[in-house]
Coordinates of N, CA and C in Angstrom, one line a residue:
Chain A
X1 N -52.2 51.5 -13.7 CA -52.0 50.6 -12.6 C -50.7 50.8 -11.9
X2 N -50.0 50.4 -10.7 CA -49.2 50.1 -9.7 C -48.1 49.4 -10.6
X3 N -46.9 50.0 -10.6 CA -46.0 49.5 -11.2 C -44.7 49.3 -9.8
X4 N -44.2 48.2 -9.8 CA -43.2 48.0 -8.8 C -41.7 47.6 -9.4
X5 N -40.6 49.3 -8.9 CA -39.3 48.4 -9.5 C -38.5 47.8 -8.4
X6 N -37.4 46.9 -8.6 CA -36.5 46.2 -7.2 C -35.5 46.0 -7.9
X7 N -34.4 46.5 -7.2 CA -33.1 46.7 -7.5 C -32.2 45.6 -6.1
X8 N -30.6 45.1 -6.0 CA -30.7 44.6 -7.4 C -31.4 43.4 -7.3
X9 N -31.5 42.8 -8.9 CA -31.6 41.4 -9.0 C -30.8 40.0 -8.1
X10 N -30.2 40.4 -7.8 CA -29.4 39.7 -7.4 C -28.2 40.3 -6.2
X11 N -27.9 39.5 -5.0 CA -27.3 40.2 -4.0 C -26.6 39.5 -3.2
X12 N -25.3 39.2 -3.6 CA -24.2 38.3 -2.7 C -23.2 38.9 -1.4
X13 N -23.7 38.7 -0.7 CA -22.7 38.8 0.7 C -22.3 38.0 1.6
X14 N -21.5 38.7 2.4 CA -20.8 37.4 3.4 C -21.4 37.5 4.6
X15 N -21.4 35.9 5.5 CA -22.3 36.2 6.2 C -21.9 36.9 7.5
X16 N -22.6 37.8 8.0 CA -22.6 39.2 9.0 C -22.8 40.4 8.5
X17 N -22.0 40.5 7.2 CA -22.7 42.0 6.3 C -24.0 42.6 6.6
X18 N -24.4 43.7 6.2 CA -25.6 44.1 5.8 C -26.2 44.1 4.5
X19 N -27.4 43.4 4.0 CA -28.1 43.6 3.1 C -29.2 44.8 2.8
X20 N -29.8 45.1 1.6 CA -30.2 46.7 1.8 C -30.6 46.3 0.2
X21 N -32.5 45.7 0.0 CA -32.8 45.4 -1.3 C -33.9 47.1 -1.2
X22 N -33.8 47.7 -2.6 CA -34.6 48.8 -2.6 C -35.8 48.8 -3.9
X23 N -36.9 49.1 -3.4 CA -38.1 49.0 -4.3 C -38.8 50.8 -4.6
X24 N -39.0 50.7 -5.8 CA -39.8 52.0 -6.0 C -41.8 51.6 -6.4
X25 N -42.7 52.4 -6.2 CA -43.8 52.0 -7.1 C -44.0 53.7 -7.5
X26 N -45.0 53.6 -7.9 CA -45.4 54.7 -9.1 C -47.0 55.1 -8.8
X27 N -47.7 54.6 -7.7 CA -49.5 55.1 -7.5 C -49.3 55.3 -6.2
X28 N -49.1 56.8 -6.0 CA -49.6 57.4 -4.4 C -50.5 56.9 -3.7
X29 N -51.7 56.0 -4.7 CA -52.5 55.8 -3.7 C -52.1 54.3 -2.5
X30 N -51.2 53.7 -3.3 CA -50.2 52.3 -2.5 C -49.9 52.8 -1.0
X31 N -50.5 52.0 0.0 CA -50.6 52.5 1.5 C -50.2 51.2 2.4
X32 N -49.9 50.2 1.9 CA -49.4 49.2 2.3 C -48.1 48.1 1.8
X33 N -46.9 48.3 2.5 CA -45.4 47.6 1.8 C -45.1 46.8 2.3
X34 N -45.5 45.2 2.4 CA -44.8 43.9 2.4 C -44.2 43.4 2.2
X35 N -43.0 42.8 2.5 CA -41.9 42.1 2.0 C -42.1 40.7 2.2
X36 N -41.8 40.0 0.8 CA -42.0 38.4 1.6 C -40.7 37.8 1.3
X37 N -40.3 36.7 1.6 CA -39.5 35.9 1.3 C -39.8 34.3 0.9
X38 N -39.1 33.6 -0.1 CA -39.1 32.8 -0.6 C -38.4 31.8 -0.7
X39 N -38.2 30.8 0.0 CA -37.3 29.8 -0.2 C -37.7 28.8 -1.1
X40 N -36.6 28.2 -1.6 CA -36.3 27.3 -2.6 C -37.8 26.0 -2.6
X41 N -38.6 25.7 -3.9 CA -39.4 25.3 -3.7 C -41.4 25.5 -2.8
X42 N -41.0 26.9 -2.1 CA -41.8 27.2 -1.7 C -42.3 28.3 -2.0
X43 N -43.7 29.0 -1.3 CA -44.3 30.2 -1.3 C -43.7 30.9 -0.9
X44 N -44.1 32.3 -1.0 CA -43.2 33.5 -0.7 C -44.2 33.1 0.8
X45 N -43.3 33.7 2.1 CA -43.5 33.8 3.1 C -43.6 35.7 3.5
X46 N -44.7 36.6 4.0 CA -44.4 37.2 4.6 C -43.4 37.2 5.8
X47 N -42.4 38.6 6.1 CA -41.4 39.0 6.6 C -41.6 40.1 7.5
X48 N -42.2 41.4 7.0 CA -42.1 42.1 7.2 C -43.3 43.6 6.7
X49 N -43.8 44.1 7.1 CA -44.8 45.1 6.3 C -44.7 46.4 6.6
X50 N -45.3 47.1 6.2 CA -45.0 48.9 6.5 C -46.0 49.2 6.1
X51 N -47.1 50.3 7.2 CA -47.8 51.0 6.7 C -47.2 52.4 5.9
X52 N -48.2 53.3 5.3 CA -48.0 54.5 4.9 C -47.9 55.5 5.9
X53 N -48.2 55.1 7.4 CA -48.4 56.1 7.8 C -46.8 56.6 8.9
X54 N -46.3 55.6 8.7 CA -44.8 55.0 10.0 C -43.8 55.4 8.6
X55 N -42.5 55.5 8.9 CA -41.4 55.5 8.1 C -40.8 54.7 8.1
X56 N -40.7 53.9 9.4 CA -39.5 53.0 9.9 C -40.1 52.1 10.4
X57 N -39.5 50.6 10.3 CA -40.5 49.5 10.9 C -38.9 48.3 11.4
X58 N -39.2 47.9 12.8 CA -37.6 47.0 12.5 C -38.2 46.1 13.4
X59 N -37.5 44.3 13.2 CA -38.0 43.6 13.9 C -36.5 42.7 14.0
X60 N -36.3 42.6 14.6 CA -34.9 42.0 15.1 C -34.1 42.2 13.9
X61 N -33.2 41.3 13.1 CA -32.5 41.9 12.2 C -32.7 42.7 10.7
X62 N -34.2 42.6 10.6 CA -34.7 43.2 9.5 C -35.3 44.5 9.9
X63 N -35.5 45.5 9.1 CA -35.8 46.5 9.2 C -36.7 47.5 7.6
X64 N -37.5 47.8 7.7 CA -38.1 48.7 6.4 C -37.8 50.0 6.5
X65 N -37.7 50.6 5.7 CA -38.2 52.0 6.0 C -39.2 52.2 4.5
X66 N -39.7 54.2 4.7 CA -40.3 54.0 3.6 C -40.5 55.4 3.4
X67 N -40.1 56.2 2.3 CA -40.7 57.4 1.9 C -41.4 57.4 0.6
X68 N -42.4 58.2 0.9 CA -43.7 58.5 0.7 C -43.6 59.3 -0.7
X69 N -43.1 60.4 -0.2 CA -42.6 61.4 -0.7 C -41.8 60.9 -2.5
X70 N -41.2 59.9 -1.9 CA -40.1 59.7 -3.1 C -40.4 58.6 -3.5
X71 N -41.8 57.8 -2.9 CA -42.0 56.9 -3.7 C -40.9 55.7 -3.8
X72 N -40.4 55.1 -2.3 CA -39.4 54.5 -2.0 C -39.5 53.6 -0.8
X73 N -39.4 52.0 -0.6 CA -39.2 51.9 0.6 C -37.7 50.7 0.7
X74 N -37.7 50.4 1.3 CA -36.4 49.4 1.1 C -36.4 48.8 2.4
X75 N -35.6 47.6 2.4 CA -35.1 46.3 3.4 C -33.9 46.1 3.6
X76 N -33.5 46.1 5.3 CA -32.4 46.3 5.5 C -32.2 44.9 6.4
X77 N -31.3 43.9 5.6 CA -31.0 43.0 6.7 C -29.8 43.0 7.5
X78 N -29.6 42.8 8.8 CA -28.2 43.2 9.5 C -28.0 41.5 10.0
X79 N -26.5 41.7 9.7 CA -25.8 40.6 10.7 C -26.4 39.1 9.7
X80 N -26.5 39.3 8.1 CA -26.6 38.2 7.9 C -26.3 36.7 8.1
X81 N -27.4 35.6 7.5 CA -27.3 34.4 8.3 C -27.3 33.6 7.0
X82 N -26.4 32.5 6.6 CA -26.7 31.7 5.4 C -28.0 31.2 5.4
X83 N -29.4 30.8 6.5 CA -30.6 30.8 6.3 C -31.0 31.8 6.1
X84 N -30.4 33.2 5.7 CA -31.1 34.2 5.1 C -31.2 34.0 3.7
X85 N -30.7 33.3 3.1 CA -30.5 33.1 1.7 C -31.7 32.1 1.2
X86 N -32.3 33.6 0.1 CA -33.9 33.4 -0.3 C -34.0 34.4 -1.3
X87 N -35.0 34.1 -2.1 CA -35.4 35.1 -3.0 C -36.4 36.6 -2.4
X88 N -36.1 37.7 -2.2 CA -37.4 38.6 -1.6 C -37.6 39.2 -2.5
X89 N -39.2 39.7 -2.4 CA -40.2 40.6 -3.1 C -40.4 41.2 -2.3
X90 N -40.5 42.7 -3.4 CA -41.4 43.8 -2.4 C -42.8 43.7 -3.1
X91 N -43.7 44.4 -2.0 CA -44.8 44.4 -3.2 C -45.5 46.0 -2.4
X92 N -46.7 46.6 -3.7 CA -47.7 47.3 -3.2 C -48.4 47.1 -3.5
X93 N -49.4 47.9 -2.4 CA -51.3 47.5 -2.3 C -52.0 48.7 -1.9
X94 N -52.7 49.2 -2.4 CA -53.8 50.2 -1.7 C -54.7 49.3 -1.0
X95 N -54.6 49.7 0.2 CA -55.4 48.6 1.4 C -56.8 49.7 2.2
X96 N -57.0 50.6 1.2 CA -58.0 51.1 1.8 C -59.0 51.6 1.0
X97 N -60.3 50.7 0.9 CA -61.0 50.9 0.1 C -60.6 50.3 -1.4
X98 N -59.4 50.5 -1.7 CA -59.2 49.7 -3.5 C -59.6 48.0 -3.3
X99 N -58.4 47.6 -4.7 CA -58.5 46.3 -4.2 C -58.3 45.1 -3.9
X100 N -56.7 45.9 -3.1 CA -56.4 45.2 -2.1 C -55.4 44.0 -3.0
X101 N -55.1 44.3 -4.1 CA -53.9 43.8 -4.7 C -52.6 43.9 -4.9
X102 N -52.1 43.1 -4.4 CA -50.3 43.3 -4.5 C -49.8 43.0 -5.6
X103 N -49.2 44.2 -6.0 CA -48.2 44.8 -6.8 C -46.9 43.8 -6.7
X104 N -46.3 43.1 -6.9 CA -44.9 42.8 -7.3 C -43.4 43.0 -7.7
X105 N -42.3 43.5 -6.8 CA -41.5 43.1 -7.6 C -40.9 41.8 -8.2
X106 N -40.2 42.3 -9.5 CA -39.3 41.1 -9.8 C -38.8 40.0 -8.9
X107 N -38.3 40.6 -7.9 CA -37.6 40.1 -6.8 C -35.8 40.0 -6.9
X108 N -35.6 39.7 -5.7 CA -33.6 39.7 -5.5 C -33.3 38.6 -5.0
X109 N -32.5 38.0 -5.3 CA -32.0 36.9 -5.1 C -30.9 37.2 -4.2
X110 N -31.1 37.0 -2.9 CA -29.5 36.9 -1.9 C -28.7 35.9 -1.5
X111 N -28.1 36.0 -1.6 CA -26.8 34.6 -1.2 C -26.1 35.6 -0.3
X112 N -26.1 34.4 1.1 CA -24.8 34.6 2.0 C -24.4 33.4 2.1
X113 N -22.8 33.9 1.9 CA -21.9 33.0 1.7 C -21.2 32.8 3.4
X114 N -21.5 31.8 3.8 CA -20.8 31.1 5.2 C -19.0 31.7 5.4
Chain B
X1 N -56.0 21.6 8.1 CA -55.1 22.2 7.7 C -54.7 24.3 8.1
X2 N -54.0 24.7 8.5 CA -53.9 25.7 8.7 C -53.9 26.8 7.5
X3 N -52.5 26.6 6.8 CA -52.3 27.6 5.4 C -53.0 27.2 4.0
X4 N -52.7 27.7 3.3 CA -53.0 27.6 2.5 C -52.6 26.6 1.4
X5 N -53.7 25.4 1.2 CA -53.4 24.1 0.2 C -53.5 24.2 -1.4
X6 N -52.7 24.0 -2.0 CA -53.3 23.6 -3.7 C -52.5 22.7 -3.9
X7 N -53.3 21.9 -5.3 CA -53.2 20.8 -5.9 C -53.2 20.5 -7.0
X8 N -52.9 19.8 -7.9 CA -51.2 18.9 -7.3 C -50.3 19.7 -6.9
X9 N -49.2 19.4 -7.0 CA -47.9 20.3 -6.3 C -47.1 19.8 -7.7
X10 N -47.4 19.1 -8.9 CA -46.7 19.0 -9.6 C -47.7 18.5 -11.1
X11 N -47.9 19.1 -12.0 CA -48.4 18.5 -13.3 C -47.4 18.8 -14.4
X12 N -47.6 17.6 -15.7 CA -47.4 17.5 -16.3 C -48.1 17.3 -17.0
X13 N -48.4 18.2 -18.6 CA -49.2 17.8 -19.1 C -48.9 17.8 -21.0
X14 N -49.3 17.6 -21.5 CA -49.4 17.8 -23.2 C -49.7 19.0 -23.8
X15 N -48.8 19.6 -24.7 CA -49.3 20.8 -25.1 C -50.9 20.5 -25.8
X16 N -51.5 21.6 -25.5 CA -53.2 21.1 -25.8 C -54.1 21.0 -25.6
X17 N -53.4 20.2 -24.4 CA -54.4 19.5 -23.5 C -54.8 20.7 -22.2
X18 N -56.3 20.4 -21.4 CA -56.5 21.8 -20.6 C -56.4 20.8 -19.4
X19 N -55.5 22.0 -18.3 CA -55.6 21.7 -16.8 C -56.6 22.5 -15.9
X20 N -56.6 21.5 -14.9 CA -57.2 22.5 -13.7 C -56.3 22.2 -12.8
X21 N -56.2 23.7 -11.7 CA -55.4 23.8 -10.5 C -56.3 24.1 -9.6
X22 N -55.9 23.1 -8.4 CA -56.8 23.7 -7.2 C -56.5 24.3 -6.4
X23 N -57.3 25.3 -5.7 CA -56.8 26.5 -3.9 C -57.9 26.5 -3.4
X24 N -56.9 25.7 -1.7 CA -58.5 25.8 -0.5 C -57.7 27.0 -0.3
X25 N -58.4 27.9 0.6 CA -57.7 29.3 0.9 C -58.3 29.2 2.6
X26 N -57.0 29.5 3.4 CA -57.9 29.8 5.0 C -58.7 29.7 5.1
X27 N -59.5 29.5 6.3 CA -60.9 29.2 6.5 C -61.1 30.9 6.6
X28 N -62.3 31.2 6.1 CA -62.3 32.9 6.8 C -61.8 34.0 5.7
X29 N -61.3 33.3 4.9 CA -60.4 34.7 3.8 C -61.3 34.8 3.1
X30 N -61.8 35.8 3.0 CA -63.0 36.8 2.0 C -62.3 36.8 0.6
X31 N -60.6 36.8 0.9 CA -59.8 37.2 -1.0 C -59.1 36.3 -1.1
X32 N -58.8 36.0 -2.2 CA -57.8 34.9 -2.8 C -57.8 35.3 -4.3
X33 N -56.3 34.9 -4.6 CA -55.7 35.7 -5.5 C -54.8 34.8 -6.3
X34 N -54.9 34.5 -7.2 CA -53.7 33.7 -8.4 C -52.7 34.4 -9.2
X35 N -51.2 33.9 -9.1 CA -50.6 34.8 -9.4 C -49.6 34.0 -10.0
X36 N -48.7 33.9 -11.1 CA -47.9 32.9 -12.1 C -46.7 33.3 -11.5
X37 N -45.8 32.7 -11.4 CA -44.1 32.8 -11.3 C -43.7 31.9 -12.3
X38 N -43.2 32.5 -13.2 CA -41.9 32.1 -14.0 C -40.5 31.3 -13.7
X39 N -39.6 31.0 -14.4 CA -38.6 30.5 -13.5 C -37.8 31.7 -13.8
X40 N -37.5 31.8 -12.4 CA -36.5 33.2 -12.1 C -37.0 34.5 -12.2
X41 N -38.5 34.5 -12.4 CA -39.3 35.4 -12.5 C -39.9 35.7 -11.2
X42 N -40.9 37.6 -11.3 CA -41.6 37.6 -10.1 C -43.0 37.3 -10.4
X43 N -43.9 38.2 -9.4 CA -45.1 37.2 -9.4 C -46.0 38.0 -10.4
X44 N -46.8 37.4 -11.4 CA -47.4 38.2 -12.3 C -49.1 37.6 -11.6
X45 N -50.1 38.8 -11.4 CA -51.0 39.2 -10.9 C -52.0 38.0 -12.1
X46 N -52.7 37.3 -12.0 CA -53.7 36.8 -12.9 C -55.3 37.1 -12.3
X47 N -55.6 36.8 -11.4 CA -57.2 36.9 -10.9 C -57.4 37.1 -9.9
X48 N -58.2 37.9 -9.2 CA -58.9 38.3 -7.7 C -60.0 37.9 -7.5
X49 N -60.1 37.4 -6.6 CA -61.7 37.2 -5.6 C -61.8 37.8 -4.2
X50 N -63.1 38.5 -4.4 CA -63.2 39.2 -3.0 C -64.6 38.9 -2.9
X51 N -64.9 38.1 -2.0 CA -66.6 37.9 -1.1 C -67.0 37.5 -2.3
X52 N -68.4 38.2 -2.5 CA -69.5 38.1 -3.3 C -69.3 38.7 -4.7
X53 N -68.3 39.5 -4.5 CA -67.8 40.8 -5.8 C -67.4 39.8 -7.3
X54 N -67.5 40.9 -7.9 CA -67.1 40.0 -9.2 C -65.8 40.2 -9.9
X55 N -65.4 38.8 -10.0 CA -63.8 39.0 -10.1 C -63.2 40.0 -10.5
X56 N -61.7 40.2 -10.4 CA -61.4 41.2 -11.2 C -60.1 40.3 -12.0
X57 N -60.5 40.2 -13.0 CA -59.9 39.4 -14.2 C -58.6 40.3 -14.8
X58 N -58.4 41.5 -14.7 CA -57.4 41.9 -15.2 C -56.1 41.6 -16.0
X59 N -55.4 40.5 -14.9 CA -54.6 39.8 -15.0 C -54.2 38.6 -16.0
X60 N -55.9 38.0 -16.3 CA -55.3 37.0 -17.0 C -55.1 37.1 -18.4
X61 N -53.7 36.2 -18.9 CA -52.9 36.3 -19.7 C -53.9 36.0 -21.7
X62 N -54.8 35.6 -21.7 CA -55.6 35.6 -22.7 C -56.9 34.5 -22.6
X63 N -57.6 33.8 -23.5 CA -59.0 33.8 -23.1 C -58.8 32.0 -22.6
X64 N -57.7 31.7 -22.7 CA -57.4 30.2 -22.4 C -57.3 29.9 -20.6
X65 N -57.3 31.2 -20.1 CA -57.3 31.3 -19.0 C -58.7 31.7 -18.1
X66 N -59.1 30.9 -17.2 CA -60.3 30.9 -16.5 C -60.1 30.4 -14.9
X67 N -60.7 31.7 -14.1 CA -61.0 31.0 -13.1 C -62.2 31.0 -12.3
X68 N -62.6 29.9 -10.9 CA -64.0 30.0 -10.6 C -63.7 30.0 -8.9
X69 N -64.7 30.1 -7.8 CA -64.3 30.4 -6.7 C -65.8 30.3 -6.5
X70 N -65.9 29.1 -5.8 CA -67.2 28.9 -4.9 C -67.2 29.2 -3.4
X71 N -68.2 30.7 -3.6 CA -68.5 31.3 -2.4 C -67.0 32.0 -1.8
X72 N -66.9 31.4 -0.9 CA -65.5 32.2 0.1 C -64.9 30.3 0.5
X73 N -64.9 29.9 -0.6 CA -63.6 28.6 -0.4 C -62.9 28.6 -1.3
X74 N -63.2 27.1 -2.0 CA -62.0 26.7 -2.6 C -62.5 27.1 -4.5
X75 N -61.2 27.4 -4.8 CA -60.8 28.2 -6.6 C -60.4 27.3 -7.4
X76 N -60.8 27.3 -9.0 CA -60.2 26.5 -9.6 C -59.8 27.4 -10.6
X77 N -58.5 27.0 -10.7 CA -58.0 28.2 -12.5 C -57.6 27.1 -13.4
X78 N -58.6 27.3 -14.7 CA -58.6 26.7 -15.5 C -57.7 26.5 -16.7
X79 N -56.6 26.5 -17.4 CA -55.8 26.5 -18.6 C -56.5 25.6 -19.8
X80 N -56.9 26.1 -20.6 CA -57.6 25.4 -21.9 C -56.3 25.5 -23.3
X81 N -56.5 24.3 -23.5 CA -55.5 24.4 -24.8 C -54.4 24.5 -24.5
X82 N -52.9 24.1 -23.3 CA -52.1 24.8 -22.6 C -50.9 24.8 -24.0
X83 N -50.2 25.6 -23.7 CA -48.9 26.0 -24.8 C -47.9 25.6 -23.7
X84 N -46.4 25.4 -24.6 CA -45.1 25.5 -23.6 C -44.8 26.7 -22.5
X85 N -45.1 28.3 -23.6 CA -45.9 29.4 -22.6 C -45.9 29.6 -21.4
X86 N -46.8 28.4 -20.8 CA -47.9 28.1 -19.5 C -47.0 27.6 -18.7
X87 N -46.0 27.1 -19.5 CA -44.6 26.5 -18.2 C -44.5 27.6 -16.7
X88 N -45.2 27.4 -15.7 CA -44.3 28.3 -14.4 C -44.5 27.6 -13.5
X89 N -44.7 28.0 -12.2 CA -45.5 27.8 -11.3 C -46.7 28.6 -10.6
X90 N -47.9 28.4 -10.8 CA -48.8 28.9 -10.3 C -49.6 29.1 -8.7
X91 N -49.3 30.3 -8.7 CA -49.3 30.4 -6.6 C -50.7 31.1 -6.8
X92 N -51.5 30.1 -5.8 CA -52.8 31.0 -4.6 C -52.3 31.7 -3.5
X93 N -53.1 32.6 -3.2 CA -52.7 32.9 -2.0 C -53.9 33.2 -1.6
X94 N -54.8 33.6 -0.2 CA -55.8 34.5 0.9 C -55.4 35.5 1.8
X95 N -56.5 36.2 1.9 CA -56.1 37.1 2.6 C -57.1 37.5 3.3
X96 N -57.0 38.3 4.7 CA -58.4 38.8 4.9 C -58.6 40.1 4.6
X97 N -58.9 40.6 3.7 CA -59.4 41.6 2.2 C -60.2 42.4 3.5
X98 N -59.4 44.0 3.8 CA -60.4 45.1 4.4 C -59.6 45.7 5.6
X99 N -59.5 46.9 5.8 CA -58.6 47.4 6.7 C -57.4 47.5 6.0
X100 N -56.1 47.7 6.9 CA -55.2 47.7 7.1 C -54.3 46.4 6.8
X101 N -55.1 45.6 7.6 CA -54.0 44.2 7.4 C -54.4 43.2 6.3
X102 N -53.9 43.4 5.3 CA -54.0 42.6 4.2 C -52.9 41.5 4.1
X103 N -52.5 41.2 5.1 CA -51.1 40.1 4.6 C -51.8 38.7 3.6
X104 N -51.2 38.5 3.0 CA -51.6 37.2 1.7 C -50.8 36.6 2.1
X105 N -51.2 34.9 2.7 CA -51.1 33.6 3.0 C -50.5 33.3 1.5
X106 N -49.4 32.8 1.2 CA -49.5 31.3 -0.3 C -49.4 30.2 0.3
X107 N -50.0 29.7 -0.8 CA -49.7 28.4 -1.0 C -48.1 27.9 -1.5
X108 N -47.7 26.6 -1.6 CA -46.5 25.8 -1.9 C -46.8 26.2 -3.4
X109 N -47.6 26.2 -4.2 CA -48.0 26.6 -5.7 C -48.1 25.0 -6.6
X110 N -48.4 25.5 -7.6 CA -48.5 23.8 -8.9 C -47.7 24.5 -9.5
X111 N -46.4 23.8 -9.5 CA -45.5 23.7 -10.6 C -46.1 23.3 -11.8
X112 N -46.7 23.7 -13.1 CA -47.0 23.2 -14.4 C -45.9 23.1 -15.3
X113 N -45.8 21.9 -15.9 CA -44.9 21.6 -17.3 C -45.5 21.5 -18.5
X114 N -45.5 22.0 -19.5 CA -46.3 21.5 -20.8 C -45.2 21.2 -21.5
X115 N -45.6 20.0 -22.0 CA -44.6 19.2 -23.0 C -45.0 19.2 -24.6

């Protein structure tokens, strides 16, 4: 099965920095990378997603990228915001034909500090 | 309601004793999916529902665990006998299962306590 790693655990910056959480999985056949976010007491909220077929995905201050190749995609947050501070997961899914199960990371915990 | 509801949003119960948790899922979502968070943990995979298919159980943690999903609504996951263990919070989520866009709706989740 789909194994998902997320580096780091944990991720303190100040706010305006850039953040940059990185996920590995391990089944080539994973064709779909969502990132969610979670705030305190709540569900993870999707954020952000990446097909297999794009490298690069950006929506105002977040951005994915994702190689294929190396079995790698990561999140880049710019210009952080103390409401950026949340737990995120990456996760994988074969979204075509499998079944459509997300994979998990552990997740990262970010703090920006005002 | 729009997202995705379950119930309660908070139990307490007796080691021993069995719970049930409930998930309406979107109106429309063919999949729904149960998945445990730990504290300070990520999401560990327990059960899938997709349409008519028959679940894919993989996930769950041993035989004390059960769940049921009438048609394309609402799920119930069962805990029999709960242990201290069972302590997390338990998240639903839907999705509309096919193609490309699979994004998964959660729920707020049931925080479980076993005392």
């Amino acid at each position: 099965g789909e194994n998902v790693e997320q580096h780091p655990s944990t991720l303190s910056v100040q706010e305006g920095d850039s953040a940059v959480i990185k996920c590995t999985y391990s089944d080539s056949a994973s064709n779909y990378f969502p990132w969610y976010k979670q705030e305190l007491g709540k569900g993870p909220q999707l954020i952000i997603d990446i097909r297999s077929n794009v490298g690069e995905k950006k929506d105002q201050r977040i951005a994915v990228t994702l190689n294929k190749t190396a079995k790698h995609f990561s999140l880049h947050i710019t210009e952080t915001q103390p409401e950026d501070s949340a737990v995120y997961f990456c996760a994988a899914v074969e979204a075509s034909g499998g079944s459509y199960i997300p994979t998990f990371g552990r997740g990262t915990s970010l703090i920006v500090h005002p | 309601g729009a997202g995705v509801s379950q119930s309660p949003s908070n139990k307490v119960t007796e080691k021993g004793k069995d719970v049930e948790l409930r998930c309406d899922p979107i109106s429309g979502h063919t999949a729904l999916y149960w998945y445990r968070q730990r504290l300070g943990q990520g999401l560990e995979f327990l059960i899938y529902f997709q349409g008519n298919s028959a679940p894919d159980k993989s996930g769950l943690p041993s035989d004390r665990f059960s769940a049921e999903r009438t048609g394309e609504s609402v799920s119930t996951l069962t805990i029999q006998r709960t242990q201290q263990e069972d302590s997390a919070v338990y998240l639903c989520a839907s999705s509309v299962a096919g193609g490309m866009s699979t994004e998964a709706f959660f729920g707020q989740g049931t925080r479980l306590t076993v005392v």
